[in-house]
Short mmCIF file of C-alpha atoms and ligand atoms in Angstrom, two decimals:
data_model
loop_
_atom_site.label_atom_id
_atom_site.label_comp_id
_atom_site.label_asym_id
_atom_site.label_seq_id
_atom_site.Cartn_x
_atom_site.Cartn_y
_atom_site.Cartn_z
CA MET W 1 -55.80 -26.70 -34.89
CA ARG W 2 -54.56 -24.19 -32.31
CA VAL W 3 -55.46 -25.32 -28.80
CA GLY W 4 -55.19 -23.39 -25.55
CA VAL W 5 -54.79 -25.76 -22.62
CA LEU W 6 -55.53 -24.09 -19.29
CA GLY W 7 -53.75 -26.14 -16.66
CA THR W 8 -50.16 -27.07 -15.92
CA GLY W 9 -50.87 -30.22 -13.88
CA MET W 10 -50.90 -33.88 -14.83
CA VAL W 11 -53.96 -33.51 -17.05
CA GLY W 12 -52.78 -30.34 -18.77
CA ASN W 13 -49.47 -32.06 -19.50
CA ALA W 14 -50.99 -35.29 -20.80
CA ILE W 15 -53.54 -33.59 -23.05
CA SER W 16 -51.07 -31.00 -24.34
CA THR W 17 -48.53 -33.69 -25.18
CA LYS W 18 -51.15 -35.81 -26.97
CA LEU W 19 -52.41 -32.83 -28.98
CA VAL W 20 -48.89 -31.92 -30.10
CA GLU W 21 -48.26 -35.56 -31.07
CA LEU W 22 -51.42 -35.38 -33.18
CA GLY W 23 -50.06 -32.34 -35.02
CA HIS W 24 -51.94 -29.56 -33.22
CA GLU W 25 -50.33 -26.39 -31.94
CA VAL W 26 -50.70 -26.00 -28.18
CA THR W 27 -50.18 -23.16 -25.75
CA MET W 28 -50.30 -24.33 -22.15
CA GLY W 29 -51.41 -21.65 -19.70
CA GLY W 30 -51.02 -21.14 -15.98
CA ARG W 31 -51.82 -18.25 -13.65
CA GLU W 32 -48.56 -16.60 -14.67
CA THR W 33 -46.56 -16.79 -17.87
CA GLY W 34 -43.36 -18.65 -17.07
CA ASN W 35 -44.93 -21.11 -14.64
CA GLU W 36 -42.22 -23.69 -13.91
CA ARG W 37 -44.28 -26.71 -15.03
CA ALA W 38 -45.47 -24.97 -18.20
CA LEU W 39 -41.92 -23.92 -19.04
CA HIS W 40 -40.73 -27.48 -18.56
CA TRP W 41 -43.50 -28.86 -20.77
CA ALA W 42 -42.90 -26.27 -23.50
CA GLY W 43 -39.18 -27.08 -23.37
CA THR W 44 -39.87 -30.70 -24.23
CA ALA W 45 -42.84 -30.27 -26.58
CA GLY W 46 -41.04 -29.14 -29.71
CA ALA W 47 -41.94 -26.37 -32.12
CA ARG W 48 -45.72 -26.82 -31.79
CA GLY W 49 -45.75 -26.31 -28.00
CA SER W 50 -45.51 -23.04 -26.11
CA GLN W 51 -46.53 -21.64 -22.75
CA SER W 52 -48.27 -18.52 -21.53
CA SER W 53 -50.81 -17.28 -18.99
CA PHE W 54 -54.43 -18.52 -18.90
CA ARG W 55 -55.26 -15.42 -20.95
CA GLY W 56 -52.49 -15.96 -23.48
CA ALA W 57 -53.40 -19.61 -23.94
CA ALA W 58 -57.09 -18.83 -24.40
CA GLU W 59 -56.34 -16.05 -26.86
CA PHE W 60 -54.15 -18.47 -28.84
CA GLY W 61 -56.61 -21.36 -28.90
CA GLU W 62 -59.34 -21.96 -31.45
CA LEU W 63 -60.38 -24.66 -29.00
CA ILE W 64 -59.86 -24.46 -25.23
CA VAL W 65 -59.28 -27.20 -22.65
CA ASN W 66 -60.08 -26.48 -19.02
CA ALA W 67 -57.70 -28.67 -17.01
CA THR W 68 -57.50 -26.47 -13.92
CA ALA W 69 -58.30 -27.37 -10.31
CA GLY W 70 -62.11 -27.43 -10.23
CA SER W 71 -62.37 -25.08 -7.24
CA ALA W 72 -60.42 -22.50 -9.27
CA SER W 73 -61.79 -23.17 -12.76
CA ILE W 74 -64.23 -20.23 -12.91
CA ARG W 75 -61.46 -17.89 -11.74
CA ALA W 76 -59.01 -19.36 -14.25
CA LEU W 77 -61.53 -18.97 -17.07
CA GLU W 78 -62.30 -15.42 -15.95
CA ALA W 79 -58.57 -14.70 -16.16
CA ALA W 80 -58.64 -16.23 -19.65
CA GLY W 81 -61.24 -13.63 -20.58
CA ASP W 82 -64.84 -13.92 -21.83
CA GLU W 83 -63.78 -12.57 -25.21
CA HIS W 84 -61.27 -15.40 -25.66
CA LEU W 85 -63.86 -18.08 -24.88
CA ALA W 86 -66.84 -16.73 -26.81
CA GLY W 87 -67.84 -18.92 -29.74
CA LYS W 88 -65.14 -21.50 -28.92
CA VAL W 89 -65.46 -25.13 -27.86
CA VAL W 90 -64.33 -25.40 -24.22
CA ILE W 91 -63.61 -28.98 -23.18
CA ASP W 92 -64.09 -29.12 -19.43
CA VAL W 93 -62.09 -31.94 -17.86
CA ALA W 94 -62.18 -30.59 -14.30
CA ASN W 95 -63.83 -32.05 -11.23
CA PRO W 96 -65.18 -29.59 -8.62
CA ILE W 97 -63.19 -30.92 -5.68
CA ALA W 98 -63.52 -28.56 -2.74
CA ARG W 99 -60.18 -27.01 -1.88
CA GLY W 100 -58.62 -28.47 1.25
CA SER W 101 -61.46 -30.98 1.64
CA GLY W 102 -59.16 -33.76 2.80
CA SER W 103 -59.35 -37.44 2.05
CA PRO W 104 -61.58 -38.57 0.53
CA PRO W 105 -62.19 -35.16 -1.07
CA VAL W 106 -65.72 -33.81 -1.42
CA LEU W 107 -67.34 -31.99 -4.30
CA GLU W 108 -68.25 -28.34 -3.82
CA LEU W 109 -70.99 -28.62 -6.45
CA SER W 110 -73.26 -31.67 -6.71
CA ASN W 111 -76.79 -33.05 -6.93
CA THR W 112 -78.60 -30.05 -8.44
CA GLU W 113 -75.52 -28.30 -9.83
CA SER W 114 -72.17 -29.08 -11.44
CA LEU W 115 -69.01 -27.34 -12.52
CA GLY W 116 -69.81 -27.95 -16.18
CA GLU W 117 -73.13 -26.14 -15.78
CA ALA W 118 -71.54 -23.37 -13.70
CA ILE W 119 -68.97 -22.74 -16.43
CA GLN W 120 -71.63 -22.74 -19.16
CA ALA W 121 -73.79 -20.34 -17.09
CA ARG W 122 -70.90 -17.95 -16.37
CA PHE W 123 -69.68 -18.02 -19.99
CA PRO W 124 -72.89 -18.33 -22.02
CA GLN W 125 -71.12 -17.70 -25.31
CA ALA W 126 -68.65 -20.54 -24.81
CA LEU W 127 -69.56 -23.98 -26.16
CA VAL W 128 -68.84 -26.06 -23.07
CA VAL W 129 -68.45 -29.82 -23.45
CA LYS W 130 -67.76 -31.91 -20.37
CA ALA W 131 -65.55 -34.87 -21.22
CA LEU W 132 -62.80 -37.16 -19.93
CA ASN W 133 -63.20 -36.20 -16.25
CA THR W 134 -64.10 -39.81 -15.34
CA VAL W 135 -60.69 -41.28 -16.18
CA ASN W 136 -57.10 -40.79 -15.16
CA ALA W 137 -54.89 -38.51 -17.29
CA THR W 138 -53.04 -41.43 -18.88
CA VAL W 139 -56.23 -43.30 -19.81
CA MET W 140 -57.74 -40.07 -21.21
CA CYS W 141 -55.07 -39.75 -23.84
CA ASP W 142 -54.32 -43.41 -24.46
CA PRO W 143 -57.36 -45.62 -23.79
CA ALA W 144 -55.64 -48.55 -25.51
CA ARG W 145 -53.39 -48.79 -22.45
CA LEU W 146 -56.31 -50.69 -20.92
CA PRO W 147 -56.62 -54.29 -22.12
CA GLU W 148 -60.27 -53.93 -23.19
CA PRO W 149 -62.42 -51.16 -24.69
CA THR W 150 -64.02 -48.94 -22.04
CA SER W 151 -66.43 -45.98 -21.96
CA VAL W 152 -66.15 -42.22 -21.84
CA PHE W 153 -68.94 -39.68 -21.68
CA VAL W 154 -69.58 -36.31 -23.27
CA CYS W 155 -72.29 -33.78 -22.53
CA GLY W 156 -73.01 -30.24 -23.59
CA ASN W 157 -75.68 -28.02 -25.06
CA ASP W 158 -74.21 -27.57 -28.54
CA GLU W 159 -74.36 -30.58 -30.88
CA GLU W 160 -71.65 -29.32 -33.22
CA ALA W 161 -69.30 -28.68 -30.28
CA LYS W 162 -69.89 -32.22 -29.02
CA SER W 163 -69.21 -33.58 -32.47
CA THR W 164 -65.89 -31.66 -32.56
CA VAL W 165 -64.97 -33.12 -29.17
CA CYS W 166 -65.96 -36.64 -30.24
CA GLY W 167 -63.66 -36.24 -33.25
CA LEU W 168 -60.81 -35.26 -30.97
CA LEU W 169 -61.57 -38.18 -28.63
CA ALA W 170 -61.45 -40.50 -31.66
CA ASP W 171 -57.99 -39.10 -32.44
CA PHE W 172 -57.01 -39.84 -28.83
CA GLY W 173 -58.00 -43.49 -29.45
CA TRP W 174 -61.61 -43.60 -28.22
CA ASP W 175 -63.68 -45.45 -30.84
CA GLY W 176 -67.14 -44.08 -31.56
CA ASP W 177 -68.92 -46.89 -29.70
CA GLN W 178 -66.81 -46.18 -26.61
CA ILE W 179 -68.18 -42.62 -26.41
CA THR W 180 -71.63 -42.05 -24.88
CA ASP W 181 -73.36 -38.70 -25.42
CA LEU W 182 -75.31 -38.03 -22.22
CA GLY W 183 -77.17 -35.02 -23.59
CA SER W 184 -77.10 -31.48 -22.21
CA ILE W 185 -74.47 -30.02 -19.90
CA GLU W 186 -76.74 -30.86 -16.94
CA ALA W 187 -75.42 -34.42 -17.29
CA ALA W 188 -72.10 -33.14 -15.90
CA ARG W 189 -73.71 -33.67 -12.47
CA GLY W 190 -73.46 -37.40 -13.05
CA THR W 191 -69.97 -37.55 -14.49
CA GLU W 192 -68.65 -35.29 -11.72
CA MET W 193 -70.39 -37.21 -8.91
CA TYR W 194 -68.88 -40.41 -10.34
CA LEU W 195 -65.69 -39.20 -8.63
CA ALA W 196 -66.88 -40.80 -5.39
CA LEU W 197 -66.97 -44.23 -7.04
CA TRP W 198 -63.72 -43.61 -8.92
CA LEU W 199 -61.98 -42.83 -5.61
CA ARG W 200 -63.21 -46.07 -4.05
CA LEU W 201 -62.17 -48.03 -7.14
CA ILE W 202 -58.62 -46.70 -7.09
CA GLY W 203 -58.37 -48.12 -3.58
CA VAL W 204 -59.66 -51.50 -4.76
CA VAL W 205 -57.62 -51.67 -7.97
CA GLY W 206 -54.51 -50.23 -6.37
CA ASN W 207 -53.67 -47.88 -9.26
CA PRO W 208 -55.49 -45.41 -11.55
CA MET W 209 -55.21 -47.53 -14.72
CA PHE W 210 -58.84 -48.66 -14.89
CA ASN W 211 -62.15 -47.63 -16.32
CA VAL W 212 -65.76 -48.79 -16.62
CA ARG W 213 -67.68 -49.95 -19.69
CA LEU W 214 -71.33 -49.35 -20.56
CA VAL W 215 -72.93 -52.67 -21.51
CA ARG W 216 -76.41 -52.44 -23.01
CA GLY W 217 -79.11 -55.12 -22.75
CA GLU W 218 -82.43 -55.58 -24.52
N1 NAP F 1 -55.26 -36.00 -12.35
C1 NAP F 1 -56.10 -36.75 -13.06
O1 NAP F 1 -55.77 -37.85 -13.53
C2 NAP F 1 -57.49 -36.23 -13.32
C3 NAP F 1 -58.44 -37.07 -13.91
C4 NAP F 1 -59.72 -36.55 -14.22
C5 NAP F 1 -60.01 -35.22 -13.95
N2 NAP F 1 -59.07 -34.44 -13.33
C6 NAP F 1 -59.38 -33.02 -13.09
O2 NAP F 1 -58.59 -32.28 -14.01
C7 NAP F 1 -58.21 -31.02 -13.43
C8 NAP F 1 -56.69 -30.88 -13.47
O3 NAP F 1 -56.11 -31.86 -12.65
P1 NAP F 1 -54.51 -31.94 -12.44
O4 NAP F 1 -54.29 -33.05 -11.50
O5 NAP F 1 -53.85 -31.95 -13.76
O6 NAP F 1 -54.10 -30.53 -11.82
P2 NAP F 1 -54.59 -29.67 -10.56
O7 NAP F 1 -53.49 -29.64 -9.59
O8 NAP F 1 -55.93 -30.12 -10.08
O9 NAP F 1 -54.76 -28.21 -11.23
C9 NAP F 1 -53.66 -27.54 -11.69
C10 NAP F 1 -54.06 -26.25 -12.36
O10 NAP F 1 -55.00 -25.52 -11.58
C11 NAP F 1 -54.54 -24.17 -11.45
N3 NAP F 1 -54.92 -23.58 -10.17
C12 NAP F 1 -54.76 -24.12 -8.93
N4 NAP F 1 -55.19 -23.25 -7.99
C13 NAP F 1 -55.60 -22.14 -8.66
C14 NAP F 1 -56.15 -20.89 -8.23
N5 NAP F 1 -56.34 -20.60 -6.95
N6 NAP F 1 -56.47 -19.98 -9.20
C15 NAP F 1 -56.28 -20.26 -10.51
N7 NAP F 1 -55.77 -21.43 -10.96
C16 NAP F 1 -55.43 -22.36 -10.04
C17 NAP F 1 -53.03 -24.27 -11.52
O11 NAP F 1 -52.52 -23.01 -11.93
P3 NAP F 1 -50.91 -22.76 -12.06
O12 NAP F 1 -50.57 -23.42 -13.38
O13 NAP F 1 -50.79 -21.30 -12.09
O14 NAP F 1 -50.28 -23.43 -10.88
C18 NAP F 1 -52.83 -25.36 -12.54
O15 NAP F 1 -52.80 -24.85 -13.85
C19 NAP F 1 -58.76 -31.03 -12.00
O16 NAP F 1 -60.00 -30.34 -12.00
C20 NAP F 1 -58.99 -32.51 -11.70
O17 NAP F 1 -60.03 -32.72 -10.78
C21 NAP F 1 -57.83 -34.91 -13.02
#
């Protein structure tokens, strides 16, 4: 599959590298073509990896990953272009951390709204699936790095798009019973607000190599 990864940070790098390892073709996009981090990644990714702008990456991708800073995600996706998102699965990994909000950071969307919903509302023809935003970039792409099976969550309005994303997550190493479908994109409120707990946990654990597991009772 051809994938456009919007984002040149830690998450964009980890997901792009994993996708290339899995045999997909990836164009990583930043605000400008020739972004230093994107050039570096493309230089190490081999023949299936390239770099471009947000627009170039989205045009290239049959599937799109939004791994941009949450406060800039709508702008980044607007730069990508409505026409390059329409009809495509857009995996939204971003958290809507308010720019310059300090430590601990605060969300600029919460409670009755979320970034996942905002993206779906702004790009109604895109098939937005929120996923992977509750774990660190390394855990996202290699859940077996943790000593026990843990949980990830998907949500979105289109069942087929979620099924595509679950397939990709399985390729990343997330077994089916580790993936919980939370329903519509409105559930992004919960996975984004989980950031507050994740930030406390990183302080307790001392590093970002952790995750939670959903355990069901009768
Ligand atoms: N780091 C993690 O482990 C982790 C885990 C879960 C979720 N997340 C979420 O995943 C997303 C990516 O995180 P990250 O740490 O990899 O990178 P990041 O530093 O949060 O974001 C980097 C990307 O955002 C773009 N960007 C920044 N400001 C922008 C602006 N004003 N306009 C347009 N684009 C802008 C950058 O564009 P350029 O390429 O042009 O610089 C770059 O591509 C974030 O939303 C984060 O909350 C991160």
